Amino acid sequence: MGSWEGVSEFVAVAEAGSFTGAARKLGISTAQVSRQVSALEARLSTRLLYRTTRKVSVTEVGTVYYQHCRQVLDGLAEAERAVTDLQQVPRGRLRLTAPVTYGETTLAPLVTDFALQYPELQVEMELTNQKLDLVAEGYDLAIRLGQLTDSSMMARRLGSRTLYVCASPHYLSSHGEPHSLSELARHNCLPGTLDYWRFREQGRSRNIRVSGSFRCNSGRALVDAAVKGIGIVQLPDYYVDEYLQGGQLVSLLEHYREQDDGIWGIYPHNRHLSPKVSMLLDFLGEYIGEVAG
């Protein structure tokens, strides 16, 4: 351990700007800090600090050494937290955010099941279709659907969702069933927030612009319109599954269905995952994967 002697003291001095401040931070005497740093400089055969009667500053060599030492000390602290966390159970506050409908229909029941297992956990769940800033707003986790664009976040795939194009038997009996993407132009297509639908044709993704007599940013409203025979919709499985199974809606253009989207758990990059987050991700991955399968 001789090679580590003086490292913590040097880093503390560099950050505090004085031996006194470093000693206070480390809970040892100023003389001990000075001795350890001097011994470190002697071992390295270089000067790391400039000392005057008024202040202490870091040399050019000391700055390079400090940057490496800071990374090492951070890594050690992270390793200690990881080992400690392995012996802990989820507790304290856990803040997560998810899209509204998916959160209500699928995620919230799973999160409450998880919370029942760990009574020391306090969950705060924000359901919103806004893409919140996890770091700035203090969230531990976000559930995102579809294609990810934020490379500053770590992501774990929990499952998948399928996009269905569907209409009611009543609509199809009156207007016929489309069998190709070009036929959609002759049908009453009910768009949501986007004015195009996603398909796959000959191995490539295609966006087809659609329009109709009703448009809404609510998937539930679009499902209601489709069930009532107003037109055709494209929506994720969690909106339409029960209606497809019950016969109120019929799946269309299955040959052109886009590949399944991901259901993701995302969290800030380089942040150590606490037991409450990592265990919730494991739990969600197990059950969402089963639902998706």
XYZ file of C-alpha atoms in Angstrom:
293
model
C 0.000 0.000 0.000
C 3.031 2.278 0.079
C 2.299 3.595 -3.423
C -1.069 4.935 -2.198
C 0.320 6.894 0.731
C -0.163 10.620 0.301
C -2.525 10.371 -2.675
C -5.712 11.205 -0.765
C -3.890 13.992 1.076
C -2.550 15.479 -2.166
C -5.969 15.384 -3.860
C -7.549 17.017 -0.811
C -4.957 19.826 -0.813
C -5.379 20.384 -4.559
C -9.155 20.684 -4.148
C -9.146 22.705 -0.928
C -6.312 25.026 -1.955
C -4.657 24.701 1.451
C -3.208 22.152 3.855
C -5.528 23.349 6.587
C -8.631 22.840 4.453
C -7.424 19.406 3.382
C -6.778 18.403 6.998
C -10.273 19.528 7.975
C -11.812 17.529 5.136
C -9.840 14.382 5.967
C -10.188 14.705 9.719
C -6.443 14.593 10.413
C -3.824 17.131 11.438
C -2.306 19.684 9.089
C 1.160 18.373 9.952
C 0.160 14.872 8.896
C -1.172 16.123 5.563
C 2.069 18.018 4.958
C 4.217 14.995 5.804
C 2.266 12.670 3.531
C 2.365 15.060 0.570
C 6.097 15.706 1.041
C 6.737 11.947 1.154
C 4.684 11.517 -2.038
C 6.703 14.206 -3.832
C 9.919 12.586 -2.698
C 8.785 9.180 -3.957
C 7.809 10.666 -7.342
C 10.926 12.849 -7.477
C 8.884 15.862 -8.549
C 7.141 18.876 -7.087
C 3.360 18.622 -7.129
C 2.532 21.809 -5.201
C 3.868 25.349 -4.949
C 3.826 26.491 -1.329
C 3.911 30.107 -0.188
C 2.978 31.699 3.094
C -0.326 32.808 1.615
C -1.519 29.979 -0.619
C -0.873 26.605 -2.156
C -1.157 26.000 -5.912
C -0.744 22.940 -8.095
C 2.200 22.648 -10.483
C 1.796 21.629 -14.115
C 2.966 18.114 -13.310
C 0.734 18.135 -10.234
C -2.297 18.986 -12.358
C -1.766 15.944 -14.570
C -1.184 13.732 -11.536
C -4.283 15.121 -9.810
C -6.529 14.313 -12.772
C -5.423 10.684 -12.766
C -5.646 10.378 -8.981
C -9.144 11.869 -8.945
C -10.339 9.224 -11.402
C -8.759 6.463 -9.317
C -10.320 7.697 -6.080
C -13.715 8.055 -7.760
C -13.401 4.505 -9.042
C -12.579 3.210 -5.576
C -15.549 5.018 -4.084
C -17.789 3.580 -6.794
C -16.458 0.086 -6.137
C -17.161 0.433 -2.413
C -20.711 1.615 -3.118
C -21.282 -1.309 -5.475
C -20.113 -3.849 -2.884
C -22.187 -2.199 -0.176
C -25.260 -2.075 -2.371
C -25.094 -5.812 -3.038
C -25.932 -6.299 0.606
C -28.834 -3.866 0.594
C -32.482 -3.977 -0.402
C -34.483 -1.277 -2.192
C -35.274 1.570 0.172
C -35.749 5.316 0.118
C -37.248 7.425 -2.641
C -37.370 6.180 -6.231
C -38.472 8.647 -8.898
C -39.420 7.451 -12.352
C -41.329 8.760 -15.334
C -43.208 7.039 -18.160
C -45.668 7.795 -20.989
C -49.243 8.275 -19.810
C -51.233 5.452 -21.392
C -48.486 2.837 -21.232
C -47.875 3.852 -17.628
C -51.555 3.499 -16.722
C -52.239 0.247 -18.537
C -49.020 -1.719 -18.092
C -46.309 -0.087 -16.036
C -48.079 1.222 -12.930
C -49.501 -2.194 -11.933
C -46.011 -3.698 -12.195
C -44.410 -0.882 -10.187
C -46.988 -1.223 -7.421
C -46.381 -4.991 -7.335
C -42.678 -4.250 -6.930
C -43.347 -1.662 -4.216
C -45.417 -4.182 -2.237
C -42.349 -6.399 -1.954
C -40.225 -3.605 -0.445
C -42.083 -1.573 2.205
C -39.062 0.684 2.793
C -39.381 2.033 -0.753
C -41.197 5.305 -1.540
C -42.106 5.517 -5.225
C -42.820 8.764 -7.069
C -44.103 8.068 -10.570
C -44.728 10.866 -13.076
C -46.813 9.891 -16.100
C -46.252 12.341 -18.922
C -45.651 12.242 -22.653
C -43.052 15.003 -22.261
C -39.386 13.948 -22.476
C -38.181 15.097 -19.072
C -34.551 15.904 -18.242
C -33.671 13.117 -15.803
C -30.561 14.777 -14.405
C -31.962 18.291 -14.050
C -35.248 17.102 -12.533
C -33.803 14.406 -10.301
C -35.320 11.263 -11.806
C -33.709 7.877 -11.229
C -35.292 6.183 -14.216
C -37.453 6.789 -17.278
C -39.398 4.311 -19.359
C -39.284 5.240 -23.034
C -40.976 3.650 -26.025
C -39.833 3.388 -29.615
C -36.543 4.565 -31.067
C -34.045 6.214 -28.730
C -32.213 9.366 -29.735
C -30.567 10.534 -26.491
C -27.029 9.112 -26.488
C -26.218 10.807 -23.168
C -28.314 8.197 -21.346
C -27.707 4.550 -20.572
C -30.478 2.306 -21.905
C -31.670 -1.193 -21.123
C -34.215 -2.910 -23.361
C -37.032 -4.322 -21.255
C -39.310 -5.636 -23.984
C -40.968 -4.616 -27.216
C -44.235 -3.273 -28.581
C -45.979 -4.012 -31.864
C -47.672 -1.437 -34.087
C -51.009 -2.596 -35.504
C -53.029 -1.139 -38.346
C -56.649 -2.008 -37.703
C -60.278 -1.140 -38.347
C -63.685 -2.381 -37.277
C -65.579 -5.073 -39.224
C -68.299 -2.461 -39.848
C -65.832 -0.067 -41.517
C -64.349 -2.854 -43.620
C -67.769 -4.086 -44.765
C -68.593 -0.562 -45.965
C -65.219 0.478 -47.435
C -63.366 -2.738 -48.145
C -59.992 -3.886 -46.799
C -56.714 -2.336 -48.020
C -54.200 -4.926 -49.231
C -51.339 -2.610 -50.214
C -49.847 0.606 -48.851
C -50.967 2.594 -51.892
C -54.610 1.719 -51.124
C -54.468 3.646 -47.843
C -54.883 6.871 -49.826
C -58.466 5.809 -50.583
C -59.352 5.121 -46.946
C -60.282 7.274 -43.960
C -57.065 7.006 -41.917
C -57.131 8.522 -38.449
C -53.683 9.944 -37.535
C -52.372 10.813 -34.093
C -49.582 13.253 -33.291
C -47.774 12.390 -36.547
C -49.211 12.707 -40.044
C -47.571 9.505 -41.254
C -47.639 5.802 -40.400
C -44.675 3.449 -40.250
C -44.369 0.313 -42.362
C -41.771 -2.108 -43.721
C -41.746 -2.953 -47.408
C -39.173 -5.204 -49.090
C -36.996 -5.107 -45.980
C -36.966 -1.305 -45.688
C -38.807 1.077 -43.407
C -41.358 3.335 -45.100
C -43.329 6.282 -43.779
C -46.707 6.703 -45.468
C -48.511 10.032 -45.132
C -52.127 9.541 -44.066
C -55.199 11.702 -43.478
C -58.831 11.370 -42.568
C -61.880 12.894 -40.954
C -60.645 12.617 -37.359
C -57.292 13.326 -35.756
C -56.334 13.213 -32.073
C -53.212 12.999 -29.931
C -54.929 10.447 -27.661
C -54.573 6.786 -28.539
C -57.663 5.939 -26.515
C -59.732 8.418 -28.502
C -58.446 6.923 -31.764
C -59.320 3.407 -30.597
C -62.839 4.557 -29.765
C -63.197 6.112 -33.211
C -61.943 2.946 -34.906
C -64.250 0.660 -32.900
C -67.184 2.885 -33.881
C -66.324 2.359 -37.549
C -65.084 5.862 -38.368
C -61.809 4.779 -39.948
C -58.460 2.961 -39.789
C -55.850 3.512 -37.073
C -52.236 2.549 -36.433
C -51.550 2.102 -32.715
C -49.325 0.092 -30.347
C -50.507 -3.244 -29.005
C -51.434 -2.013 -25.527
C -54.163 0.175 -27.048
C -55.738 -2.417 -29.324
C -54.984 -5.925 -28.010
C -58.296 -6.400 -26.179
C -60.290 -5.160 -29.171
C -58.419 -7.418 -31.590
C -59.001 -10.397 -29.307
C -62.676 -9.472 -28.864
C -63.290 -9.022 -32.588
C -64.200 -5.325 -32.412
C -61.100 -4.562 -34.503
C -59.381 -6.473 -37.320
C -55.640 -6.353 -37.975
C -54.707 -5.122 -41.479
C -51.636 -5.003 -43.725
C -49.734 -7.461 -41.532
C -47.320 -8.207 -44.377
C -46.162 -4.569 -44.157
C -45.866 -4.363 -40.378
C -42.829 -2.460 -39.118
C -40.388 -4.220 -36.827
C -41.299 -4.091 -33.151
C -40.235 -1.004 -31.199
C -38.240 -1.254 -28.010
C -39.499 -0.599 -24.485
C -36.538 0.931 -22.676
C -35.439 1.771 -19.194
C -33.041 4.707 -19.360
C -30.924 6.337 -16.678
C -28.105 8.902 -16.566
C -24.790 7.875 -18.094
C -22.025 6.803 -15.702
C -24.354 6.842 -12.712
C -23.995 3.923 -10.330
C -27.258 2.010 -10.207
C -28.622 1.646 -6.696
C -30.421 -1.585 -5.716
C -33.819 0.090 -6.034
C -33.198 0.979 -9.694
C -31.341 -2.139 -10.794
C -33.834 -4.471 -9.097
C -36.806 -2.584 -10.564
C -35.239 -2.891 -14.029
C -34.793 -6.631 -13.482
C -38.399 -6.924 -12.321
C -39.818 -4.926 -15.234
C -37.653 -6.758 -17.747
C -38.973 -10.101 -16.546
C -42.661 -9.190 -16.683
C -42.668 -6.825 -19.656
C -40.736 -9.437 -21.606
C -43.421 -12.001 -20.794
C -46.216 -9.621 -21.848
C -44.394 -8.764 -25.091
C -43.719 -12.409 -25.804
